[in-house]
Amino acid sequence: LKFLSVVLLACGSFNPITNMHLRLFELAKDHLHETGKYKVVKGIISPVGDGYKKKGLIGAKHRVAMAKLATESSDWVEVDDWESNQKEWQETVKHNPSSMPLRSYNKKKRKIKS
């Protein structure tokens, strides 16, 4: 039986990250596994950078730090700070795939067993 490997990516302000943000990863993973077609191999949280200019937005370095603390016990969800380090806000989906947060998964995929 062959499964399609899936990486879940959540982009947003995470201002701050909450238990429900983490729960969404679990719910999505469970749903995809229940189909019998997919295997979720990684979850990535990508907080938006300070250039987003949302009123009341906590600084990116603090939101990234909170997200890292929230995911430190996870063996499959991690935080990628690429988007948060950009000087100007950019829509993630418009990036070249080689510059998206998935680069961290691509570097580590050899360590993940199907």
PDB file of C-alpha atoms in Angstrom:
ATOM      1  CA  LEU A   1       0.000   0.000   0.000  1.00  0.00           C
ATOM      2  CA  LYS A   2       1.489   3.320  -1.071  1.00  0.00           C
ATOM      3  CA  PHE A   3       0.756   6.624   0.647  1.00  0.00           C
ATOM      4  CA  LEU A   4       1.263  10.126  -0.657  1.00  0.00           C
ATOM      5  CA  SER A   5       3.523  11.987   1.786  1.00  0.00           C
ATOM      6  CA  VAL A   6       2.075  15.324   2.891  1.00  0.00           C
ATOM      7  CA  VAL A   7       3.554  18.354   4.637  1.00  0.00           C
ATOM      8  CA  LEU A   8       1.003  20.586   6.394  1.00  0.00           C
ATOM      9  CA  LEU A   9       1.857  24.292   6.237  1.00  0.00           C
ATOM     10  CA  ALA A  10       0.105  26.937   8.332  1.00  0.00           C
ATOM     11  CA  CYS A  11       0.890  30.581   7.645  1.00  0.00           C
ATOM     12  CA  GLY A  12      -0.481  33.442   9.702  1.00  0.00           C
ATOM     13  CA  SER A  13       0.217  35.946  12.424  1.00  0.00           C
ATOM     14  CA  PHE A  14       0.059  33.481  15.353  1.00  0.00           C
ATOM     15  CA  ASN A  15      -0.478  36.530  17.546  1.00  0.00           C
ATOM     16  CA  PRO A  16      -0.047  34.587  19.801  1.00  0.00           C
ATOM     17  CA  ILE A  17      -0.067  30.909  18.924  1.00  0.00           C
ATOM     18  CA  THR A  18      -2.854  29.013  20.706  1.00  0.00           C
ATOM     19  CA  ASN A  19      -3.696  25.427  21.576  1.00  0.00           C
ATOM     20  CA  MET A  20      -6.283  25.496  18.789  1.00  0.00           C
ATOM     21  CA  HIS A  21      -3.608  26.287  16.193  1.00  0.00           C
ATOM     22  CA  LEU A  22      -1.816  23.122  17.285  1.00  0.00           C
ATOM     23  CA  ARG A  23      -5.060  21.160  17.435  1.00  0.00           C
ATOM     24  CA  LEU A  24      -5.784  22.061  13.800  1.00  0.00           C
ATOM     25  CA  PHE A  25      -2.615  20.221  12.806  1.00  0.00           C
ATOM     26  CA  GLU A  26      -3.733  17.128  14.713  1.00  0.00           C
ATOM     27  CA  LEU A  27      -7.231  17.236  13.209  1.00  0.00           C
ATOM     28  CA  ALA A  28      -5.885  17.642   9.670  1.00  0.00           C
ATOM     29  CA  LYS A  29      -3.366  14.843  10.181  1.00  0.00           C
ATOM     30  CA  ASP A  30      -6.019  12.487  11.571  1.00  0.00           C
ATOM     31  CA  HIS A  31      -8.401  13.255   8.711  1.00  0.00           C
ATOM     32  CA  LEU A  32      -5.779  12.696   6.024  1.00  0.00           C
ATOM     33  CA  HIS A  33      -4.603   9.441   7.607  1.00  0.00           C
ATOM     34  CA  GLU A  34      -8.203   8.192   7.856  1.00  0.00           C
ATOM     35  CA  THR A  35      -8.550   8.456   4.067  1.00  0.00           C
ATOM     36  CA  GLY A  36      -5.924   5.751   3.733  1.00  0.00           C
ATOM     37  CA  LYS A  37      -4.264   7.718   0.939  1.00  0.00           C
ATOM     38  CA  TYR A  38      -1.951  10.107   2.765  1.00  0.00           C
ATOM     39  CA  LYS A  39       0.782  10.085   5.362  1.00  0.00           C
ATOM     40  CA  VAL A  40       1.490  13.412   7.054  1.00  0.00           C
ATOM     41  CA  VAL A  41       5.241  13.555   7.558  1.00  0.00           C
ATOM     42  CA  LYS A  42       5.663  17.101   8.857  1.00  0.00           C
ATOM     43  CA  GLY A  43       3.764  20.148  10.046  1.00  0.00           C
ATOM     44  CA  ILE A  44       5.241  23.613   9.593  1.00  0.00           C
ATOM     45  CA  ILE A  45       4.151  26.823  11.315  1.00  0.00           C
ATOM     46  CA  SER A  46       5.256  29.940   9.453  1.00  0.00           C
ATOM     47  CA  PRO A  47       4.555  33.187  11.344  1.00  0.00           C
ATOM     48  CA  VAL A  48       4.238  36.332   9.243  1.00  0.00           C
ATOM     49  CA  GLY A  49       6.923  39.003   9.502  1.00  0.00           C
ATOM     50  CA  ASP A  50       6.716  42.480  10.986  1.00  0.00           C
ATOM     51  CA  GLY A  51       6.155  43.928   7.508  1.00  0.00           C
ATOM     52  CA  TYR A  52       2.569  42.674   7.652  1.00  0.00           C
ATOM     53  CA  LYS A  53       1.709  45.816   9.678  1.00  0.00           C
ATOM     54  CA  LYS A  54      -1.325  44.340  11.438  1.00  0.00           C
ATOM     55  CA  LYS A  55      -2.539  46.535  14.290  1.00  0.00           C
ATOM     56  CA  GLY A  56      -1.494  45.054  17.624  1.00  0.00           C
ATOM     57  CA  LEU A  57       0.898  42.568  16.022  1.00  0.00           C
ATOM     58  CA  ILE A  58       3.503  41.351  18.500  1.00  0.00           C
ATOM     59  CA  GLY A  59       7.059  41.476  17.109  1.00  0.00           C
ATOM     60  CA  ALA A  60       7.961  38.557  14.848  1.00  0.00           C
ATOM     61  CA  LYS A  61      10.890  37.398  16.974  1.00  0.00           C
ATOM     62  CA  HIS A  62       8.566  37.077  19.975  1.00  0.00           C
ATOM     63  CA  ARG A  63       5.833  35.255  18.006  1.00  0.00           C
ATOM     64  CA  VAL A  64       8.418  32.854  16.591  1.00  0.00           C
ATOM     65  CA  ALA A  65       9.826  32.243  20.082  1.00  0.00           C
ATOM     66  CA  MET A  66       6.326  31.547  21.468  1.00  0.00           C
ATOM     67  CA  ALA A  67       5.576  29.183  18.590  1.00  0.00           C
ATOM     68  CA  LYS A  68       8.852  27.329  19.169  1.00  0.00           C
ATOM     69  CA  LEU A  69       8.004  26.926  22.850  1.00  0.00           C
ATOM     70  CA  ALA A  70       4.528  25.668  21.935  1.00  0.00           C
ATOM     71  CA  THR A  71       5.937  23.046  19.558  1.00  0.00           C
ATOM     72  CA  GLU A  72       9.039  21.947  21.461  1.00  0.00           C
ATOM     73  CA  SER A  73       7.400  18.697  22.590  1.00  0.00           C
ATOM     74  CA  SER A  74       6.136  17.817  19.104  1.00  0.00           C
ATOM     75  CA  ASP A  75       7.989  15.259  17.056  1.00  0.00           C
ATOM     76  CA  TRP A  76       6.389  16.373  13.790  1.00  0.00           C
ATOM     77  CA  VAL A  77       5.309  20.053  13.983  1.00  0.00           C
ATOM     78  CA  GLU A  78       8.033  22.683  13.790  1.00  0.00           C
ATOM     79  CA  VAL A  79       8.382  26.429  13.331  1.00  0.00           C
ATOM     80  CA  ASP A  80      10.041  27.932  10.284  1.00  0.00           C
ATOM     81  CA  ASP A  81      11.146  31.563  10.610  1.00  0.00           C
ATOM     82  CA  TRP A  82      11.823  32.267   6.923  1.00  0.00           C
ATOM     83  CA  GLU A  83       8.604  34.230   6.384  1.00  0.00           C
ATOM     84  CA  SER A  84       8.976  36.120   9.668  1.00  0.00           C
ATOM     85  CA  ASN A  85      12.474  37.254   8.643  1.00  0.00           C
ATOM     86  CA  GLN A  86      11.309  38.964   5.446  1.00  0.00           C
ATOM     87  CA  LYS A  87      11.503  42.769   5.585  1.00  0.00           C
ATOM     88  CA  GLU A  88       8.308  43.245   3.592  1.00  0.00           C
ATOM     89  CA  TRP A  89       5.097  41.243   3.770  1.00  0.00           C
ATOM     90  CA  GLN A  90       4.619  38.881   0.862  1.00  0.00           C
ATOM     91  CA  GLU A  91       1.891  36.405   0.070  1.00  0.00           C
ATOM     92  CA  THR A  92       3.436  33.012   0.751  1.00  0.00           C
ATOM     93  CA  VAL A  93       1.681  31.290  -2.152  1.00  0.00           C
ATOM     94  CA  LYS A  94       3.293  33.671  -4.648  1.00  0.00           C
ATOM     95  CA  HIS A  95       6.851  32.612  -3.742  1.00  0.00           C
ATOM     96  CA  ASN A  96       9.038  30.346  -5.745  1.00  0.00           C
ATOM     97  CA  PRO A  97       8.716  26.917  -4.058  1.00  0.00           C
ATOM     98  CA  SER A  98      12.477  26.841  -3.454  1.00  0.00           C
ATOM     99  CA  SER A  99      12.158  29.885  -1.185  1.00  0.00           C
ATOM    100  CA  MET A 100       9.153  28.739   0.820  1.00  0.00           C
ATOM    101  CA  PRO A 101       9.298  27.359   4.360  1.00  0.00           C
ATOM    102  CA  LEU A 102       9.248  23.849   2.892  1.00  0.00           C
ATOM    103  CA  ARG A 103      12.992  24.139   2.426  1.00  0.00           C
ATOM    104  CA  SER A 104      13.457  22.929   6.011  1.00  0.00           C
ATOM    105  CA  TYR A 105      11.427  19.824   5.211  1.00  0.00           C
ATOM    106  CA  ASN A 106      13.345  19.206   2.000  1.00  0.00           C
ATOM    107  CA  LYS A 107      16.632  19.270   3.920  1.00  0.00           C
ATOM    108  CA  LYS A 108      15.361  16.766   6.488  1.00  0.00           C
ATOM    109  CA  LYS A 109      13.189  14.476   4.360  1.00  0.00           C
ATOM    110  CA  ARG A 110      15.832  11.785   4.203  1.00  0.00           C
ATOM    111  CA  LYS A 111      15.440  11.380   7.974  1.00  0.00           C
ATOM    112  CA  ILE A 112      11.672  10.789   7.709  1.00  0.00           C
ATOM    113  CA  LYS A 113      10.598   7.207   7.124  1.00  0.00           C
ATOM    114  CA  SER A 114       7.551   6.521   4.956  1.00  0.00           C
TER     115      SER A 114
END
